[in-house]
CSV table of C-alpha atoms in Angstrom, one decimal:
chain,number,residue,atom,x,y,z
E,1,ILE,CA,73.3,80.3,87.5
E,2,ASP,CA,69.7,81.5,87.7
E,3,SER,CA,68.6,78.3,86.1
E,4,ILE,CA,70.1,76.0,88.8
E,5,LEU,CA,69.5,78.2,91.9
E,6,PRO,CA,65.9,77.0,92.5
E,7,SER,CA,66.8,73.3,92.4
E,8,LEU,CA,70.0,74.0,94.4
E,9,SER,CA,67.9,75.8,97.0
E,10,THR,CA,65.4,73.0,97.3
E,11,GLN,CA,68.0,70.2,97.5
E,12,LEU,CA,70.2,72.1,100.0
E,13,LEU,CA,67.3,73.0,102.2
E,14,SER,CA,66.0,69.4,102.2
E,15,SER,CA,69.3,68.1,103.4
E,16,SER,CA,69.7,70.8,106.1
E,17,SER,CA,68.4,70.5,109.6
E,18,SER,CA,67.3,74.1,109.7
E,19,SER,CA,63.8,75.0,108.7
E,20,SER,CA,63.0,77.8,106.2
E,21,PRO,CA,59.8,79.5,105.1
E,22,SER,CA,60.8,79.3,101.5
E,23,SER,CA,63.1,77.6,98.9
E,24,SER,CA,63.4,80.8,96.9
E,25,SER,CA,66.9,81.8,95.7
E,26,SER,CA,68.8,84.6,94.0
E,27,LEU,CA,72.3,85.9,93.3
E,28,ILE,CA,73.4,89.6,93.0
E,29,GLY,CA,76.8,91.0,92.7
E,30,ILE,CA,79.1,93.9,91.6
E,31,PHE,CA,82.5,93.8,90.1
E,32,ASP,CA,84.3,97.1,89.9
E,33,GLY,CA,87.5,97.2,88.0
E,34,HIS,CA,90.5,99.5,88.6
E,35,ALA,CA,93.6,100.5,86.6
E,36,SER,CA,94.0,100.4,82.8
E,37,ASN,CA,92.9,96.8,82.3
E,38,GLY,CA,90.4,96.7,85.2
E,39,HIS,CA,87.4,96.5,82.9
E,40,PHE,CA,88.8,93.3,81.4
E,41,VAL,CA,89.2,91.8,84.8
E,42,SER,CA,85.8,92.8,86.0
E,43,ASN,CA,84.2,91.5,82.8
E,44,PHE,CA,86.0,88.2,83.2
E,45,VAL,CA,85.0,87.8,86.8
E,46,GLN,CA,81.4,88.7,86.1
E,47,GLN,CA,81.1,86.0,83.5
E,48,TYR,CA,83.3,83.3,85.1
E,49,LEU,CA,82.4,83.5,88.8
E,50,PRO,CA,78.8,82.2,88.4
E,51,ILE,CA,80.1,79.3,86.3
E,52,VAL,CA,82.6,78.2,88.9
E,53,LEU,CA,80.0,78.8,91.7
E,54,GLU,CA,77.5,76.7,89.9
E,55,LYS,CA,79.9,73.8,89.5
E,56,TYR,CA,81.0,73.8,93.1
E,57,LEU,CA,77.4,74.1,94.4
E,58,VAL,CA,76.4,71.2,92.3
E,59,LYS,CA,79.3,69.2,93.7
E,60,THR,CA,78.2,70.2,97.2
E,61,ILE,CA,74.8,68.8,96.6
E,62,GLU,CA,76.2,65.6,95.3
E,63,VAL,CA,78.4,65.2,98.4
E,64,GLU,CA,75.5,66.2,100.7
E,65,HIS,CA,73.2,63.7,99.1
E,66,HIS,CA,75.8,60.9,99.2
E,67,GLN,CA,76.4,61.5,102.9
E,68,GLN,CA,72.7,61.7,103.6
E,69,GLN,CA,72.2,58.3,101.9
E,70,GLN,CA,75.0,56.9,104.1
E,71,ARG,CA,73.4,58.3,107.2
E,72,ASN,CA,70.1,56.9,106.2
E,73,ASN,CA,71.6,53.5,105.5
E,74,ASN,CA,73.3,53.6,108.9
E,75,ASN,CA,70.1,54.8,110.6
E,76,ASN,CA,72.1,57.7,111.8
E,77,ASN,CA,70.3,61.1,112.3
E,78,MET,CA,73.5,63.2,112.1
E,79,THR,CA,72.8,66.6,110.4
E,80,THR,CA,76.4,67.3,109.4
E,81,THR,CA,78.6,66.1,106.6
E,82,THR,CA,82.2,65.1,106.7
E,83,ARG,CA,84.6,66.0,103.9
E,84,LYS,CA,88.3,65.7,103.4
E,85,ARG,CA,90.1,68.9,102.6
E,86,GLU,CA,93.8,69.3,101.8
E,87,GLY,CA,95.2,71.7,104.3
E,88,PRO,CA,97.4,72.0,107.4
E,89,GLY,CA,97.8,68.4,108.6
E,90,LYS,CA,95.3,67.3,105.9
E,91,GLU,CA,92.9,66.7,108.7
E,92,SER,CA,89.2,65.7,108.3
E,93,MET,CA,86.9,68.7,108.7
E,94,LEU,CA,83.3,68.7,109.8
E,95,PHE,CA,80.9,70.8,107.8
E,96,ASN,CA,77.2,71.5,108.1
E,97,THR,CA,75.3,72.8,105.1
E,98,SER,CA,76.0,76.4,105.9
E,99,GLU,CA,79.7,75.8,106.3
E,100,LEU,CA,79.8,73.9,103.1
E,101,ILE,CA,78.3,76.8,101.2
E,102,GLN,CA,80.8,79.2,102.9
E,103,HIS,CA,83.6,76.9,101.9
E,104,VAL,CA,82.4,76.8,98.3
E,105,LEU,CA,82.2,80.6,98.2
E,106,LYS,CA,85.8,81.0,99.4
E,107,GLU,CA,87.1,78.4,97.0
E,108,THR,CA,85.2,80.0,94.1
E,109,PHE,CA,86.9,83.3,94.7
E,110,HIS,CA,90.4,81.7,94.8
E,111,ILE,CA,89.7,79.7,91.6
E,112,VAL,CA,88.4,82.7,89.7
E,113,ASP,CA,91.4,84.8,90.9
E,114,ASP,CA,93.8,82.1,89.7
E,115,LYS,CA,92.0,82.0,86.3
E,116,VAL,CA,92.2,85.7,85.5
E,117,PRO,CA,94.3,85.9,82.3
E,118,ALA,CA,97.9,86.9,83.1
E,119,ASP,CA,97.7,89.7,80.4
E,120,TYR,CA,95.2,91.5,82.7
E,121,ALA,CA,96.0,90.2,86.2
E,122,TYR,CA,99.2,92.2,86.7
E,123,GLY,CA,98.6,95.8,87.4
E,124,ALA,CA,94.8,95.6,87.4
E,125,GLY,CA,92.0,93.9,89.3
E,126,CYS,CA,88.5,94.3,90.5
E,127,THR,CA,86.3,94.3,93.6
E,128,THR,CA,83.8,91.5,94.0
E,129,SER,CA,80.8,91.6,96.3
E,130,ILE,CA,78.1,89.1,96.0
E,131,LEU,CA,74.9,88.1,97.9
E,132,LEU,CA,73.7,84.5,97.4
E,133,GLN,CA,70.2,83.8,98.8
E,134,ILE,CA,69.2,80.2,99.5
E,135,GLY,CA,65.8,80.1,101.2
E,136,SER,CA,65.8,82.5,104.1
E,137,THR,CA,69.5,82.6,104.4
E,138,VAL,CA,71.8,85.0,102.5
E,139,TYR,CA,75.5,84.3,102.1
E,140,SER,CA,77.7,87.3,101.6
E,141,ALA,CA,81.2,87.1,100.0
E,142,ASN,CA,83.2,90.3,99.5
E,143,VAL,CA,86.7,91.6,98.5
E,144,GLY,CA,87.5,95.2,97.9
E,145,ASP,CA,85.7,98.5,98.6
E,146,SER,CA,82.4,97.9,96.8
E,147,GLN,CA,79.5,97.2,99.1
E,148,SER,CA,76.4,95.0,99.2
E,149,PHE,CA,73.6,95.4,101.7
E,150,ILE,CA,70.3,93.9,102.6
E,151,VAL,CA,67.3,96.2,103.2
E,152,SER,CA,64.1,95.5,105.1
E,153,TYR,CA,60.9,97.4,104.4
E,154,ILE,CA,58.0,97.3,106.8
E,155,LYS,CA,54.8,97.7,104.8
E,156,SER,CA,52.6,98.9,107.6
E,157,SER,CA,54.8,101.8,108.5
E,158,ASN,CA,57.0,102.3,105.4
E,159,LYS,CA,60.0,101.8,107.7
E,160,VAL,CA,63.3,101.2,105.9
E,161,ASP,CA,66.4,99.7,107.5
E,162,ILE,CA,69.7,98.3,106.4
E,163,ILE,CA,69.9,95.0,108.3
E,164,TYR,CA,73.2,93.9,106.9
E,165,LYS,CA,76.1,95.6,105.0
E,166,THR,CA,79.5,94.4,103.9
E,167,ASN,CA,82.7,96.1,105.2
E,168,LYS,CA,85.2,97.7,102.9
E,169,HIS,CA,88.7,96.2,102.8
E,170,LYS,CA,90.9,99.2,103.3
E,171,PRO,CA,94.7,99.0,103.8
E,172,ASP,CA,94.7,100.9,107.1
E,173,ASP,CA,92.3,98.5,108.8
E,174,PRO,CA,94.4,97.1,111.7
E,175,GLU,CA,94.1,93.4,110.5
E,176,GLU,CA,94.7,94.2,106.9
E,177,ARG,CA,97.6,96.5,107.7
E,178,ARG,CA,99.3,93.8,109.9
E,179,ARG,CA,99.1,91.3,107.1
E,180,ILE,CA,100.5,93.7,104.5
E,181,GLU,CA,103.3,94.9,106.7
E,182,SER,CA,104.2,91.3,107.7
E,183,MET,CA,104.8,90.5,104.1
E,184,GLY,CA,107.0,93.5,103.6
E,185,GLY,CA,104.3,95.8,102.1
E,186,TYR,CA,103.8,99.5,102.9
E,187,VAL,CA,100.5,101.2,103.7
E,188,ASP,CA,100.3,104.9,102.9
E,189,ILE,CA,98.0,106.5,105.4
E,190,PRO,CA,96.9,110.1,104.7
E,191,LEU,CA,97.3,112.7,107.5
E,192,LEU,CA,93.7,113.7,107.1
E,193,LYS,CA,90.9,111.2,106.5
E,194,GLU,CA,88.7,113.8,104.9
E,195,GLN,CA,89.3,116.9,102.8
E,196,GLU,CA,87.0,119.6,101.5
E,197,ILE,CA,87.0,120.3,97.8
E,198,ASN,CA,84.6,123.0,96.4
E,199,GLY,CA,82.5,122.8,99.5
E,200,GLN,CA,82.2,119.0,99.4
E,201,ILE,CA,83.7,116.7,102.0
E,202,ILE,CA,85.3,113.6,100.6
E,203,ASP,CA,87.1,110.6,102.2
E,204,VAL,CA,90.8,110.3,101.5
E,205,SER,CA,91.7,106.6,101.3
E,206,SER,CA,94.8,104.8,102.6
E,207,ARG,CA,96.7,102.9,100.0
E,208,VAL,CA,98.9,99.8,99.8
E,209,ILE,CA,102.0,100.5,97.6
E,210,ILE,CA,102.5,97.8,94.9
E,211,PRO,CA,106.0,97.8,93.3
E,212,GLN,CA,106.0,97.7,89.5
E,213,ILE,CA,108.9,96.4,87.5
E,214,GLY,CA,110.4,99.3,85.4
E,215,SER,CA,107.7,101.8,86.3
E,216,THR,CA,106.2,103.9,89.1
E,217,PRO,CA,104.7,101.9,92.0
E,218,PHE,CA,100.9,101.5,92.0
E,219,ALA,CA,99.0,102.8,95.0
E,220,LEU,CA,95.9,100.6,95.5
E,221,ALA,CA,93.1,101.9,97.7
E,222,MET,CA,92.0,98.5,98.9
E,223,SER,CA,93.7,95.5,100.5
E,224,ARG,CA,91.7,92.6,98.9
E,225,THR,CA,90.9,92.1,95.2
E,226,ILE,CA,90.6,89.6,92.4
E,227,GLY,CA,93.4,90.2,90.0
E,228,ASP,CA,96.3,92.5,91.1
E,229,ARG,CA,98.7,89.5,91.0
E,230,ASP,CA,101.7,91.7,91.5
E,231,GLY,CA,100.1,92.8,94.8
E,232,ARG,CA,100.1,89.3,96.3
E,233,VAL,CA,103.8,89.7,97.3
E,234,VAL,CA,102.9,92.6,99.5
E,235,GLY,CA,99.8,91.1,101.1
E,236,VAL,CA,97.0,92.0,98.8
E,237,ILE,CA,94.8,88.9,98.8
E,238,ALA,CA,91.7,87.4,97.1
E,239,GLU,CA,90.4,85.8,100.3
E,240,PRO,CA,86.7,86.9,100.7
E,241,ALA,CA,85.1,88.0,103.9
E,242,ILE,CA,82.1,85.6,104.4
E,243,ASP,CA,79.0,86.4,106.4
E,244,VAL,CA,75.7,84.5,106.8
E,245,VAL,CA,72.5,86.5,107.3
E,246,SER,CA,69.4,84.7,108.6
E,247,LEU,CA,66.2,86.5,107.4
E,248,SER,CA,64.1,84.1,109.4
E,249,SER,CA,65.6,85.6,112.6
E,250,PHE,CA,64.6,89.0,111.5
E,251,LEU,CA,61.1,87.9,110.5
E,252,ASN,CA,60.6,86.1,113.9
E,253,ASP,CA,61.5,89.4,115.6
E,254,ASN,CA,59.0,91.4,113.7
E,255,LYS,CA,55.8,91.6,115.7
E,256,ASN,CA,53.6,92.1,112.7
E,257,GLY,CA,54.5,88.8,111.1
E,258,TYR,CA,56.0,87.6,107.8
E,259,ASN,CA,53.5,89.3,105.6
E,260,ASP,CA,54.4,92.8,106.8
E,261,VAL,CA,58.1,92.6,105.7
E,262,GLU,CA,59.8,92.9,102.4
E,263,PHE,CA,63.5,92.5,101.7
E,264,PHE,CA,65.7,93.6,98.8
E,265,ALA,CA,69.5,93.5,98.1
E,266,VAL,CA,71.7,96.2,96.7
E,267,ALA,CA,75.2,96.1,95.4
E,268,ALA,CA,77.0,99.3,94.5
E,269,SER,CA,80.5,100.6,93.7
E,270,ASP,CA,82.3,103.2,95.8
E,271,GLY,CA,81.9,105.7,93.0
E,272,LEU,CA,78.3,106.0,94.1
E,273,LEU,CA,78.6,105.3,97.8
E,274,ASP,CA,81.4,107.8,98.3
E,275,PHE,CA,78.8,110.5,97.8
E,276,ILE,CA,75.4,109.0,98.7
E,277,GLU,CA,75.0,107.2,102.0
E,278,PRO,CA,73.7,103.6,101.8
E,279,ILE,CA,70.6,104.4,103.9
E,280,ASP,CA,69.7,107.2,101.5
E,281,VAL,CA,70.1,104.7,98.6
E,282,ALA,CA,67.9,102.3,100.5
E,283,HIS,CA,65.1,104.8,101.1
E,284,ARG,CA,65.0,105.9,97.5
E,285,LEU,CA,65.0,102.4,96.1
E,286,ALA,CA,62.4,101.2,98.6
E,287,ARG,CA,60.0,104.0,97.4
E,288,SER,CA,60.4,102.8,93.8
E,289,LEU,CA,59.9,99.1,94.7
E,290,TYR,CA,57.0,99.4,97.1
E,291,GLU,CA,55.3,102.8,96.8
E,292,LEU,CA,54.7,103.2,93.1
E,293,ASP,CA,51.1,104.1,93.9
E,294,GLN,CA,52.3,107.4,95.3
E,295,PRO,CA,52.3,110.4,92.9
E,296,GLY,CA,55.7,111.3,91.4
E,297,THR,CA,57.3,108.0,92.5
E,298,PRO,CA,60.0,107.1,90.0
E,299,THR,CA,60.3,103.6,88.6
E,300,LEU,CA,63.2,101.4,89.9
E,301,VAL,CA,65.2,102.1,86.7
E,302,GLU,CA,64.6,105.8,87.0
E,303,ALA,CA,65.6,105.7,90.7
E,304,CYS,CA,68.9,104.0,89.8
E,305,GLN,CA,69.5,106.5,87.0
E,306,ASP,CA,68.9,109.4,89.4
E,307,LEU,CA,71.4,108.0,91.8
E,308,ILE,CA,74.0,107.6,89.1
E,309,VAL,CA,73.5,111.1,87.8
E,310,GLU,CA,73.7,112.5,91.3
E,311,ALA,CA,76.9,110.7,92.0
E,312,SER,CA,78.3,111.8,88.6
E,313,GLN,CA,77.5,115.4,89.3
E,314,ALA,CA,79.3,115.1,92.7
E,315,TRP,CA,82.4,113.9,91.0
E,316,LEU,CA,82.2,116.8,88.5
E,317,ASN,CA,81.9,119.2,91.4
E,318,LEU,CA,85.4,118.2,92.5
E,319,ALA,CA,86.7,120.2,89.5
E,320,SER,CA,88.5,117.1,88.3
E,321,ARG,CA,88.4,115.4,84.9
E,322,TYR,CA,88.3,112.0,86.8
E,323,ARG,CA,85.1,110.3,87.6
E,324,ASP,CA,85.1,106.9,89.2
E,325,ASP,CA,83.0,103.9,87.9
E,326,ILE,CA,79.5,104.2,89.1
E,327,THR,CA,77.4,101.0,89.2
E,328,ILE,CA,74.4,99.8,91.2
E,329,ALA,CA,72.4,96.6,91.1
E,330,VAL,CA,69.1,95.9,92.9
E,331,ASN,CA,67.1,92.7,93.4
E,332,LYS,CA,64.0,91.8,95.5
E,333,ILE,CA,64.5,89.0,97.9
E,334,LYS,CA,61.5,86.7,97.6
E,335,LEU,CA,60.7,84.4,100.5
């Protein structure tokens, strides 16, 4: 998808009414598998999702350009496009460019979920958290308990802030729990949200109980995934949470101007973020990205390795033979 993002960005921005300081683009994501075949699901999604997203974004451009030509022919200055979508009442829906991209992201998640091979889709799944940058707008799409976040770095003061972070989809979230229970599912909520093991405080997750034919029910620690087809009957869904982040708004609010601000994106699994706070991750990565002239500053790869080793050691300190998957991805956002 990297090969088509620049042209997509330029074409989508040219057909949008909103202005942007840049036509740069990027895509970052994380896919954390669970259960015995989870690595097959995550590998499938990691490879297939960009392909589906590319196809639908290209289709979006074609529709946008067709509608733009019609508007020009009609001497109409409308900045929105009309598309037909099959749904309740099969009504005509009005989309602007941002809404079109959000629609594409949602449809992409559902298509990929439907295409996960049946051999892997039952009793296994994966989280999916992606950040799609087009110009100065970042679109977030997320299912599960992995997290993506956007970090700002003020060069004049070395100030680091997380300006956006996805939410985890946990079964005890009120909205998630209502959906699960309305479909006959059961959410197991621990009496204590935290427990101490060997001097370390860890979160104890709620879980949705997924019946398994001929075997022990599976307790899933998230309420939305790709895969887990047997969980659909008890309210586990693949519908992503979509957010739109305007970096232009942040830049406009910065009194020192565009040239004083850098942005980068991070996507990480819960195996890392269960033990290292996102803001700590952000500070350590920012140092490696923007302060390499300082003595002793690790490279970006070294910083990521250090984070993974630290989280791994935290898992070992629990005196358990289990260690969760630990993954992190980092990408500069160029404007």
